[in-house]
Coordinates of C-alpha atoms and ligand atoms in Angstrom, one line a residue:
M1 CA -0.1 0.3 0.2
K2 CA 1.2 3.6 -0.6
K3 CA 2.2 5.8 2.4
K4 CA 0.0 8.7 2.7
L5 CA 2.2 11.9 1.7
T6 CA 1.1 15.7 2.6
A7 CA 3.4 17.5 0.3
V8 CA 2.9 21.4 0.3
W9 CA 3.7 23.4 -2.7
M10 CA 3.1 26.5 -4.6
T11 CA 3.9 28.5 -7.8
A12 CA 6.7 30.9 -7.3
Y13 CA 8.3 33.5 -10.5
D14 CA 11.1 35.0 -8.8
F15 CA 14.0 34.7 -6.2
T16 CA 12.8 36.7 -3.6
T17 CA 9.5 34.5 -3.4
A18 CA 11.5 31.5 -3.8
Q19 CA 13.8 32.8 -1.1
L20 CA 10.9 33.4 1.0
A21 CA 9.2 30.0 0.4
E22 CA 12.4 28.1 1.1
K23 CA 12.6 29.7 4.5
A24 CA 9.2 28.8 5.5
G25 CA 9.4 25.1 4.7
M26 CA 7.8 24.3 1.2
D27 CA 8.3 21.2 0.2
M28 CA 8.3 21.9 -3.7
L29 CA 8.1 25.1 -5.8
L30 CA 6.3 25.2 -9.3
V31 CA 7.2 27.6 -11.8
G32 CA 4.0 27.6 -13.7
D33 CA 3.0 28.8 -16.9
S34 CA 0.6 30.7 -14.7
L35 CA 3.3 33.1 -15.0
G36 CA 1.5 34.1 -18.0
M37 CA -1.5 35.5 -16.0
A38 CA 0.3 36.3 -12.8
V39 CA 3.2 37.8 -14.1
Y40 CA 3.0 39.2 -17.7
G41 CA -1.1 39.9 -17.9
Y42 CA -1.9 37.4 -20.9
P43 CA -5.5 35.9 -20.8
G44 CA -4.2 32.6 -20.0
T45 CA -1.2 30.3 -20.3
V46 CA -1.0 29.9 -23.7
P47 CA 1.5 32.6 -24.8
V48 CA 4.2 31.5 -22.4
T49 CA 7.3 31.2 -24.0
L50 CA 10.0 28.5 -23.5
E51 CA 12.5 31.3 -22.8
Q52 CA 10.2 33.1 -20.7
S53 CA 9.6 29.9 -18.6
L54 CA 13.4 29.1 -18.5
Y55 CA 14.0 33.0 -17.6
H56 CA 11.8 32.7 -14.3
T57 CA 13.1 29.1 -13.5
E58 CA 16.4 30.1 -13.7
A59 CA 15.9 32.9 -10.9
V60 CA 13.7 30.5 -8.4
R61 CA 16.4 28.4 -8.6
R62 CA 18.5 30.8 -7.4
G63 CA 16.1 31.7 -4.8
A64 CA 15.5 28.3 -3.5
P65 CA 18.7 26.1 -3.9
H66 CA 17.5 23.2 -1.4
T67 CA 13.8 23.1 -2.7
F68 CA 12.6 20.8 -5.0
V69 CA 11.8 23.2 -8.0
I70 CA 9.2 21.9 -11.1
G71 CA 9.7 23.4 -14.4
D72 CA 6.4 23.9 -16.4
M73 CA 6.6 23.2 -20.0
P74 CA 4.6 25.6 -21.6
F75 CA 2.1 25.3 -24.9
G76 CA 3.6 24.4 -27.7
T77 CA 7.2 22.9 -26.3
Y78 CA 5.8 19.3 -26.6
H79 CA 3.0 19.2 -29.0
G80 CA 5.7 18.5 -31.9
S81 CA 8.1 16.1 -32.2
V82 CA 9.1 13.7 -29.4
N83 CA 13.0 14.6 -30.0
D84 CA 12.1 18.6 -29.7
A85 CA 10.1 17.7 -27.0
V86 CA 12.6 16.0 -25.0
Q87 CA 15.5 18.8 -26.1
N88 CA 13.2 21.1 -24.6
A89 CA 12.8 19.0 -21.1
V90 CA 16.8 19.0 -21.3
Q91 CA 17.1 22.7 -21.1
Y92 CA 15.2 23.0 -17.8
H93 CA 18.0 20.5 -16.5
K94 CA 20.9 22.2 -18.2
K95 CA 19.9 26.4 -17.9
C96 CA 17.8 26.1 -14.8
G97 CA 18.8 22.7 -12.7
V98 CA 15.3 21.7 -12.0
D99 CA 14.3 18.6 -10.1
C100 CA 11.6 17.5 -12.4
I101 CA 9.6 18.9 -15.5
K102 CA 5.5 19.0 -15.8
L103 CA 3.5 18.5 -18.9
E104 CA 0.0 18.8 -19.3
G105 CA -2.1 15.9 -20.4
G106 CA -3.3 12.2 -20.2
V107 CA -3.7 9.7 -22.7
R108 CA -2.7 12.2 -25.6
V109 CA 0.9 13.0 -24.3
A110 CA 1.8 9.5 -23.0
H111 CA 4.1 8.9 -25.6
I112 CA 6.2 12.0 -25.0
I113 CA 6.1 11.4 -21.3
R114 CA 7.5 8.1 -21.9
A115 CA 10.0 9.5 -24.1
I116 CA 11.4 12.3 -21.5
A117 CA 11.4 9.5 -18.6
D118 CA 13.2 7.0 -20.7
S119 CA 15.7 10.1 -21.3
G120 CA 16.3 9.8 -17.3
M121 CA 14.2 13.2 -16.5
L122 CA 11.8 13.3 -13.5
V123 CA 8.1 13.8 -14.9
M124 CA 5.0 15.2 -13.2
G125 CA 1.9 14.5 -15.5
H126 CA -1.2 17.2 -15.1
I127 CA -4.7 16.2 -15.8
G128 CA -8.3 17.3 -15.2
L129 CA -8.2 21.0 -15.7
T130 CA -5.1 21.8 -17.9
P131 CA -5.3 25.2 -18.5
Q132 CA -3.2 25.3 -21.9
S133 CA -6.5 23.4 -23.4
T134 CA -9.4 25.9 -21.9
G135 CA -10.4 26.4 -25.3
A136 CA -11.0 22.8 -26.1
L137 CA -12.5 22.2 -22.5
G138 CA -14.8 25.2 -22.7
G139 CA -12.8 27.8 -20.0
F140 CA -11.6 27.3 -16.7
K141 CA -14.1 24.8 -15.3
A142 CA -14.2 21.8 -13.2
Q143 CA -13.7 18.6 -14.7
G144 CA -14.9 15.0 -14.3
R145 CA -18.2 15.8 -12.6
T146 CA -20.3 13.0 -14.8
A147 CA -19.4 9.4 -14.5
E148 CA -17.8 9.5 -18.2
A149 CA -16.1 12.2 -17.8
A150 CA -14.6 11.0 -14.2
Q151 CA -13.8 7.5 -16.3
A152 CA -12.1 9.6 -18.8
I153 CA -9.8 11.4 -16.1
I154 CA -8.9 8.0 -14.6
A155 CA -7.9 6.6 -18.0
D156 CA -5.4 10.0 -18.1
A157 CA -3.7 9.1 -14.9
E158 CA -3.5 5.6 -15.6
A159 CA -2.1 6.4 -19.0
V160 CA 0.2 9.1 -17.3
C161 CA 1.4 6.7 -14.6
A162 CA 1.9 3.7 -17.0
A163 CA 4.3 6.1 -19.2
G164 CA 6.7 6.5 -16.5
A165 CA 5.5 9.9 -14.6
F166 CA 6.8 9.8 -11.1
S167 CA 3.7 12.1 -10.0
I168 CA 0.7 13.5 -11.1
L169 CA -1.2 17.1 -10.6
V170 CA -4.9 16.6 -10.6
E171 CA -6.6 19.9 -10.9
A172 CA -10.3 21.0 -10.4
V173 CA -12.0 17.8 -10.1
P174 CA -14.4 16.5 -7.4
P175 CA -12.7 14.8 -4.7
E176 CA -14.0 11.6 -5.1
V177 CA -12.4 11.0 -8.4
A178 CA -8.9 12.1 -6.8
K179 CA -9.2 10.1 -4.3
L180 CA -9.9 6.8 -6.3
I181 CA -6.8 7.9 -8.6
A182 CA -4.8 8.5 -5.2
Q183 CA -5.7 4.9 -4.1
E184 CA -5.3 3.1 -7.3
L185 CA -2.2 4.4 -8.5
P186 CA 1.1 3.6 -6.7
I187 CA 2.5 7.4 -7.5
P188 CA 1.9 10.6 -5.4
I189 CA -1.4 12.2 -6.5
Y190 CA -1.1 16.0 -5.9
G191 CA -4.0 18.4 -6.1
I192 CA -5.1 22.0 -6.7
G193 CA -8.9 22.0 -6.2
A194 CA -9.3 18.2 -5.8
G195 CA -10.0 17.7 -2.4
V196 CA -8.0 16.5 0.6
D197 CA -7.2 12.9 -0.4
C198 CA -4.4 13.7 -2.2
D199 CA -0.8 13.3 -1.4
G200 CA -0.3 17.2 -1.2
Q201 CA -1.8 20.2 -2.2
V202 CA -0.3 23.1 -4.5
M203 CA -1.8 26.8 -4.5
I204 CA -1.0 29.5 -7.1
V205 CA 1.2 32.4 -5.2
S206 CA -0.5 35.1 -6.2
D207 CA -3.9 33.7 -5.1
I208 CA -3.0 32.9 -1.5
L209 CA -1.1 36.1 -1.4
G210 CA -4.5 38.1 -2.4
I211 CA -2.7 39.8 -5.5
F212 CA -4.0 38.4 -8.3
Q213 CA -6.8 40.6 -9.4
A214 CA -8.8 39.1 -12.3
F215 CA -10.8 35.9 -11.0
T216 CA -10.4 33.5 -8.1
P217 CA -11.1 30.0 -8.4
K218 CA -13.6 28.3 -6.1
F219 CA -10.5 26.0 -4.7
V220 CA -8.5 29.0 -3.7
K221 CA -7.9 30.2 -0.1
K222 CA -6.8 33.6 0.1
Y223 CA -4.5 33.6 3.0
A224 CA -3.9 37.6 3.0
N225 CA -5.2 40.7 1.2
L226 CA -1.9 42.0 -0.2
G227 CA -3.1 43.5 -3.1
A228 CA -5.3 45.8 -0.9
E229 CA -1.9 46.3 1.2
M230 CA -0.1 47.0 -1.7
L231 CA -2.7 49.8 -2.6
K232 CA -2.5 51.3 0.5
V233 CA 1.7 51.9 0.4
F234 CA 1.3 53.0 -3.2
E235 CA -1.1 55.8 -2.3
A236 CA 0.9 56.8 0.9
Y237 CA 4.4 57.0 -0.7
I238 CA 2.6 59.1 -3.5
A239 CA 0.7 61.7 -1.1
D240 CA 4.5 61.5 1.1
V241 CA 6.4 62.7 -1.9
R242 CA 4.0 65.3 -3.3
S243 CA 3.6 67.0 0.3
G244 CA 7.7 66.5 0.9
A245 CA 6.9 64.3 4.1
F246 CA 9.5 61.8 2.0
P247 CA 12.6 62.0 1.9
A248 CA 12.8 62.9 5.6
E249 CA 15.8 63.1 7.3
E250 CA 16.8 60.1 8.3
H251 CA 16.8 59.1 4.7
T252 CA 19.7 61.5 3.5
Y253 CA 23.4 61.1 3.3
R254 CA 24.8 64.4 4.7
M255 CA 28.1 65.5 3.8
I256 CA 31.2 64.5 6.2
E257 CA 31.6 67.4 8.6
G258 CA 33.5 70.4 7.3
E259 CA 33.4 69.1 3.3
M260 CA 30.7 71.7 2.7
Q261 CA 32.9 75.0 3.6
K262 CA 35.8 73.1 1.1
L263 CA 33.4 72.8 -1.3
A264 CA 32.4 76.3 -1.5
K265 CA 36.3 77.3 -1.5
L266 CA 36.6 75.2 -4.4
R267 CA 33.9 76.3 -6.2
K268 CA 35.1 80.2 -5.6
K269 CA 38.3 78.9 -7.1
T270 CA 37.1 77.2 -9.9
R271 CA 34.8 80.2 -10.9
A272 CA 38.2 82.5 -10.6
A273 CA 40.2 80.6 -12.6
G274 CA 37.5 80.5 -15.5
G275 CA 37.1 84.4 -15.0
K276 CA 33.7 84.0 -13.5
K277 CA 32.2 85.9 -10.2
Ligands
KIV301 O1 0.9 26.5 -14.2 C1 0.5 26.7 -12.8 O2 0.6 27.4 -12.3 C2 -0.1 25.4 -12.6 C3 -1.0 25.4 -11.4 C4 -2.2 24.8 -12.0 C5 -0.5 24.7 -10.3 O3 0.2 24.4 -13.1

C-alpha cells in the first residue's frame, strides 16, 4: 500500500518569493506557466514561451537552492516531435537545474512522457483541468463531474502513470475522483481543487497572497489581501512625496563635517580661474 504524503507546494516566479518559500519550509516550488497571467498579464497560459519559462525558473532555482523545483513546459514546447519535447525538457535541467518537469495532458501525451522519462528525467503529469487546453475544455471549468468524464480522467491518470511519470497533479476535479486515483495508483497524486485525499496540495502564489485581481477560482484560499495592502502603500508613498514628507532627514546622506566649507572654497577657486564671479 502507498504511504500517504502531505507535500505542500506553490508556484513561484521570482528569486525573492522563492527565497521566502524555502525559508518557510515549502516542500516544492512550481514555476508554473500561470506566470503568463500572474506576471505577464496574458489572458491565459498559452502565450508563455520556453524562454520566458526558463528565465523565471532560473531565478526561482537561485532563490531556493535546496527546494524541489518543478519546471512547467509551456504550450507548444511538447506538441511537435518527441525529440523536440525531450530537448526542451533538457533545457530545464541544463539552464535551470530543476528537479523535474511537468506537462499537461493524459492519454494524448503519454508517448511524450515516456520519451522524457526514458531519457532519465523526472516527469510530473497534469490532468483534469489543463489550463493550456481551456479553449477545448470550454474555459476554466471543473472537470470529471459526470461518470463518463470521471472515467476519462482516471484513464488519463493510468496512462500517465504507465508512461513513467513519477507523480501527477490533478486540477479542479471532484474529491471522489481524485481519491480513487490516489488510492489506485502507486505514485503521488497532488491536487489543486481536488480535495483533501491527495498526497499534497499546490496553490498559485498570487492567489494565496491575494494579489491576483482578474478572478479567484472556488478552490483558492486567500491567506492575505496583499493586493489591498500594496495599494495602500503605493497611495501613501505618492502622498508623502507630493507633500514633501518623504524623503525625510533619516533617508538622506549628509556631507562629512567640514566638507561643505571646502566645497565652497573649491567652487570659488574654479570660478576665479574661469574668470567668473
Ligand atoms: O501553471 C501553474 O501554475 C499550474 C497550477 C495549476 C498549479 O500548473
